[in-house]
Coordinates of C-alpha atoms in Angstrom, one line a residue:
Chain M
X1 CA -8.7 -13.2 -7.4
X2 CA -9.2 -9.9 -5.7
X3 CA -8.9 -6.3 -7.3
X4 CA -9.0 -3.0 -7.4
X5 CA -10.2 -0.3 -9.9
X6 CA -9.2 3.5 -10.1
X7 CA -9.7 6.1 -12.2
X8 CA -6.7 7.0 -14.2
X9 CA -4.8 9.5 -13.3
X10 CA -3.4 12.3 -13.3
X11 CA -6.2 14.5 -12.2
X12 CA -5.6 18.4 -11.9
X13 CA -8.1 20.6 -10.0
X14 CA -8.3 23.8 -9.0
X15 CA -8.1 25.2 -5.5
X16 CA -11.6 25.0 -3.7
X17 CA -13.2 22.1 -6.8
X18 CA -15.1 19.3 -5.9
X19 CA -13.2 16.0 -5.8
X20 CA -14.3 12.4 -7.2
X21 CA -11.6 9.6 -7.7
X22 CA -13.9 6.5 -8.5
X23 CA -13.0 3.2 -6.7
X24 CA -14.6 -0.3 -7.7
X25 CA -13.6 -3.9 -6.4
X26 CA -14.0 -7.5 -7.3
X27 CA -13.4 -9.6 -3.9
X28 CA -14.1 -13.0 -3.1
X29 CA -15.6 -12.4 0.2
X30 CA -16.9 -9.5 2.3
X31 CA -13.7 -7.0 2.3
X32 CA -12.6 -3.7 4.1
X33 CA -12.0 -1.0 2.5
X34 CA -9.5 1.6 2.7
X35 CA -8.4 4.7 0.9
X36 CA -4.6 5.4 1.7
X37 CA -3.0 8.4 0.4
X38 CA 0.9 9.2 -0.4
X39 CA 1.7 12.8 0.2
X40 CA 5.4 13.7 -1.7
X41 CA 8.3 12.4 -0.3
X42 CA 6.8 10.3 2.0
X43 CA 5.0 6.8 2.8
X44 CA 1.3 5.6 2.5
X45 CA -0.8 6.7 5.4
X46 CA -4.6 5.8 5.8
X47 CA -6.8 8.0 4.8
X48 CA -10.3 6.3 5.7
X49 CA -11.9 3.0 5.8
X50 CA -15.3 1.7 6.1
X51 CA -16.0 -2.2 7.2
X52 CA -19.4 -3.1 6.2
X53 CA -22.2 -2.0 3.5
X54 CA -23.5 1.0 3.7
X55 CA -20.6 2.4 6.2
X56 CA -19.2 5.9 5.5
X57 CA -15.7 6.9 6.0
X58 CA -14.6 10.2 6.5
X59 CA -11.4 12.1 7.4
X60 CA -10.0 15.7 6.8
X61 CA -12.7 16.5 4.6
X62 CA -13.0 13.3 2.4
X63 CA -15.3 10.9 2.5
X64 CA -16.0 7.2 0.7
X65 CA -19.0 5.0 1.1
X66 CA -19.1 1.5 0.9
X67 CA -21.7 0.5 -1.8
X68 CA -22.0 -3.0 -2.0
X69 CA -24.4 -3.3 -4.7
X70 CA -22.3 -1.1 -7.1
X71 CA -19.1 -2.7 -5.6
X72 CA -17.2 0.8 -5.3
X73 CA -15.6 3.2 -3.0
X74 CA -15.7 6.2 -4.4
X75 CA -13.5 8.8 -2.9
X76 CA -15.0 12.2 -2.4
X77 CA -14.1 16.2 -0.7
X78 CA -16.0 18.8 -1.5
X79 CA -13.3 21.8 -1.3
X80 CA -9.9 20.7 -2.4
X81 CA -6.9 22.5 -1.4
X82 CA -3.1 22.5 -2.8
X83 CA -2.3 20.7 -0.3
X84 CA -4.4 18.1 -1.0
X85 CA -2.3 17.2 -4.1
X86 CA -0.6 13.3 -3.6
X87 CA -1.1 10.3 -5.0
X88 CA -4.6 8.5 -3.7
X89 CA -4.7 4.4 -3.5
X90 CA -7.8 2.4 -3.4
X91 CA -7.3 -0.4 -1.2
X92 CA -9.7 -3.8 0.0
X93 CA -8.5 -6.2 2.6
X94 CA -10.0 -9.8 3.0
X95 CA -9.9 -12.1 6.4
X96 CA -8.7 -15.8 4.8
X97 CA -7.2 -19.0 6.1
X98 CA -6.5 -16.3 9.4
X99 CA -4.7 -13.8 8.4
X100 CA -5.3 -10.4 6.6
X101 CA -4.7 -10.2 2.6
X102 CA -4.3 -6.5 1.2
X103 CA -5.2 -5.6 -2.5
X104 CA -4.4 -2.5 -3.9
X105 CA -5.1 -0.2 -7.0
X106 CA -3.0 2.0 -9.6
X107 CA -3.1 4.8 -7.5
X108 CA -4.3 8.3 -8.6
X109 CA -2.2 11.2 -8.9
X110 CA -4.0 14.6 -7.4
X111 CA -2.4 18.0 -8.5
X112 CA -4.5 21.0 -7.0
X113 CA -3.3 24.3 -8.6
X114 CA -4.3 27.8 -6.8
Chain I
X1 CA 4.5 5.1 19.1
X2 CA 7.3 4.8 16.8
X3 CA 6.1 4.1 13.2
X4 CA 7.3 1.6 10.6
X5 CA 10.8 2.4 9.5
X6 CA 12.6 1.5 6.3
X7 CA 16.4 1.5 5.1
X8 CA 17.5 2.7 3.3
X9 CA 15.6 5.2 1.9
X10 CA 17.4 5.1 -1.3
X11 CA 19.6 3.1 -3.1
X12 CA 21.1 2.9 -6.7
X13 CA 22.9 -0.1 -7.6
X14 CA 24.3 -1.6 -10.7
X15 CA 22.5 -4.6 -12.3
X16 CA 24.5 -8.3 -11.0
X17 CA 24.9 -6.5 -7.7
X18 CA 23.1 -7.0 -4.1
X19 CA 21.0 -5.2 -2.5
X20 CA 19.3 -5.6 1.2
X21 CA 16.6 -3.9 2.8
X22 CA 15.6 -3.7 5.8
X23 CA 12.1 -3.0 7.8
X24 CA 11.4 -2.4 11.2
X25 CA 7.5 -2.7 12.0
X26 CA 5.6 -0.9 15.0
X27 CA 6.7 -2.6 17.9
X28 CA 4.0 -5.5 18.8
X29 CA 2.6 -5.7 15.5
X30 CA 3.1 -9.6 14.6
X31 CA 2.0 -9.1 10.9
X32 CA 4.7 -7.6 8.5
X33 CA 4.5 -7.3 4.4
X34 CA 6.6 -6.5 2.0
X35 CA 4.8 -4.1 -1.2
X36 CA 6.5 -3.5 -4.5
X37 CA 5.4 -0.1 -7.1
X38 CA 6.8 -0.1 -9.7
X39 CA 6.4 2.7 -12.4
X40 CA 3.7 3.8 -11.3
X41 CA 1.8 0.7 -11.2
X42 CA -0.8 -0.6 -8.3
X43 CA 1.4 -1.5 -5.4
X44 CA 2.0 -5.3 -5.6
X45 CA 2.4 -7.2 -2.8
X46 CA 5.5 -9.2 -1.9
X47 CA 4.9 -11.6 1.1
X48 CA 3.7 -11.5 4.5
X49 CA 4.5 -12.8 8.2
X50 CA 3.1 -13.7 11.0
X51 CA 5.7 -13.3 13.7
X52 CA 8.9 -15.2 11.9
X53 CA 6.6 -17.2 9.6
X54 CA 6.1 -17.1 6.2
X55 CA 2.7 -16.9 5.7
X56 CA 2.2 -16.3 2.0
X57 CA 4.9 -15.6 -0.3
X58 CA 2.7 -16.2 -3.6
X59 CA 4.1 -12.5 -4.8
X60 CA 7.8 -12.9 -4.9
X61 CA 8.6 -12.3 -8.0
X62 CA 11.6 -14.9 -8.4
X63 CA 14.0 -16.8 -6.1
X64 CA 16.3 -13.9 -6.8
X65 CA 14.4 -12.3 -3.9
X66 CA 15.3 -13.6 -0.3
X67 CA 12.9 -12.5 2.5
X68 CA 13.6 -13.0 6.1
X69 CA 12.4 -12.1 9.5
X70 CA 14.9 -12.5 12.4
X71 CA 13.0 -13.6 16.3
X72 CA 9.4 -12.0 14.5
X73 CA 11.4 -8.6 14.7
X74 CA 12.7 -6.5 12.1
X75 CA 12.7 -7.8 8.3
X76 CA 15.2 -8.4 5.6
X77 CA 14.4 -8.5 1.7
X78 CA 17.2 -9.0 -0.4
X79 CA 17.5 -8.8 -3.7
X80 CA 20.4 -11.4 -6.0
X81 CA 21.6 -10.5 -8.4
X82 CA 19.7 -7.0 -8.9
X83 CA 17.8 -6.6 -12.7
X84 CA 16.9 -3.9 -14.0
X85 CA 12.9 -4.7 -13.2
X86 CA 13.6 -5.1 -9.9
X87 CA 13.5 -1.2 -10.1
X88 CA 10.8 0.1 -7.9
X89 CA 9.6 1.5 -4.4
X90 CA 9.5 -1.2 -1.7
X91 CA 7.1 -0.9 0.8
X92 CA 7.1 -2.4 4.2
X93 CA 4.1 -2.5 6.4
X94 CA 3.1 -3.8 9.7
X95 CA -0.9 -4.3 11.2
X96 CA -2.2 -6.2 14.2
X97 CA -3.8 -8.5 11.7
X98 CA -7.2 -8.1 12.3
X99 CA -9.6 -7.8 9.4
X100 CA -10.3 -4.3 9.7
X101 CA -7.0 -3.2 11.0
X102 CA -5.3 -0.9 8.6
X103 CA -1.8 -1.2 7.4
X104 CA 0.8 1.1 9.0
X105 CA 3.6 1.9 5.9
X106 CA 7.2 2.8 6.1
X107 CA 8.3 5.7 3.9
X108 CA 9.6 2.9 1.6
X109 CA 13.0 2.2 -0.4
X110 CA 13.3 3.5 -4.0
X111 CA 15.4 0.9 -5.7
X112 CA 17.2 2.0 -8.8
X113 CA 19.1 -0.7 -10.6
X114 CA 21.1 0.6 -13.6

């Protein structure tokens, strides 16, 4: 079946490092992809998502490509900031049989210290 | 728009006891699921609808779990009786079902069953 792969968690950075929380997939078919991200204390909220090979996703700073050959995801900011810290979740979705089928990873817990 | 909303937010319950939760999705959005995390695992999904349909229920974990959704409105997971690996955050989430719509998350319900 489908599935997601993150990096194991947690990850501690400090203020202003450069971020890289490594996403691969296994998917029957041609998936979406999506990076979702739980800040403390509150639910999942997308972060980005890119639909096809080669897209680029990008919001508040992060970005992902989708890299079909490699079959990742990678998500990436280049300047982290404390408030930054929350738990990351590497999500693919797959059209089948008409409706929309959502696989997600372990998550990967992001503490940026000042 | 008004988001997803889940109740409660919390609840602690004794093992051999019942539990319901309840999820209300974005208002039009005919897709609902049901999520479970537990300790820190990958965020498992439940079961989806479409409207008041079951569309896939392949990951309930047992028929101590009774999902329902009333007129393709709000939905109701219950859990009876309660064990103690029913412990988790349930997530509800809503989408317009399209292959690269994103899901649209509630804030969840941590379940504690002691």
């Amino acid at each position: 079946g489908d599935s997601v792969t993150q990096m194991e968690g947690p990850v501690t950075l400090s203020e202003e490092a450069f971020l890289t929380i490594n996403c691969t997939y296994t998917a029957t078919g041609y998936p979406s992809l999506f990076w979702y991200v739980q800040y403390p204390g509150e639910g999942l909220q997308l972060l980005l998502k890119a639909t096809k090979a080669d897209d680029k996703g990008s919001n508040k700073g992060f970005e992902a490509t989708y890299r079909k050959e490699t079959t990742s995801f990678h998500l990436e900011k280049g300047s982290v900031q404390v408030s930054d810290s929350a738990v990351y979740f590497c999500a693919l979705s797959v059209y089948s049989g008409g409706y929309q089928k959502v696989t997600f990873g372990t998550g990967t817990k992001l503490q940026v210290i000042p | 728009e008004a988001g997803v909303t889940q109740f409660p937010s919390h609840s602690v319950i004794e093992k051999g006891q019942t539990v319901t939760l309840r999820c209300d999705p974005i208002s039009g959005h005919d897709n609902l699921y049901w999520y479970r995390r537990v300790m820190g695992k990958e965020i498992k999904f439940l079961l989806h609808f479409v409207k008041e349909s079951k569309q896939d229920e392949s990951g309930m974990p047992n028929n101590r779990f009774l999902a329902e959704r009333t007129g393709g409105t709000y939905s109701t997971l219950k859990v009876q009786p309660a064990e103690l690996e029913d412990s988790g955050v349930y997530f509800c989430a809503s989408s317009q079902g399209l292959e690269t719509s994103p899901l649209h998350f509630g804030n969840g319900t941590r379940l504690t069953v002691t």
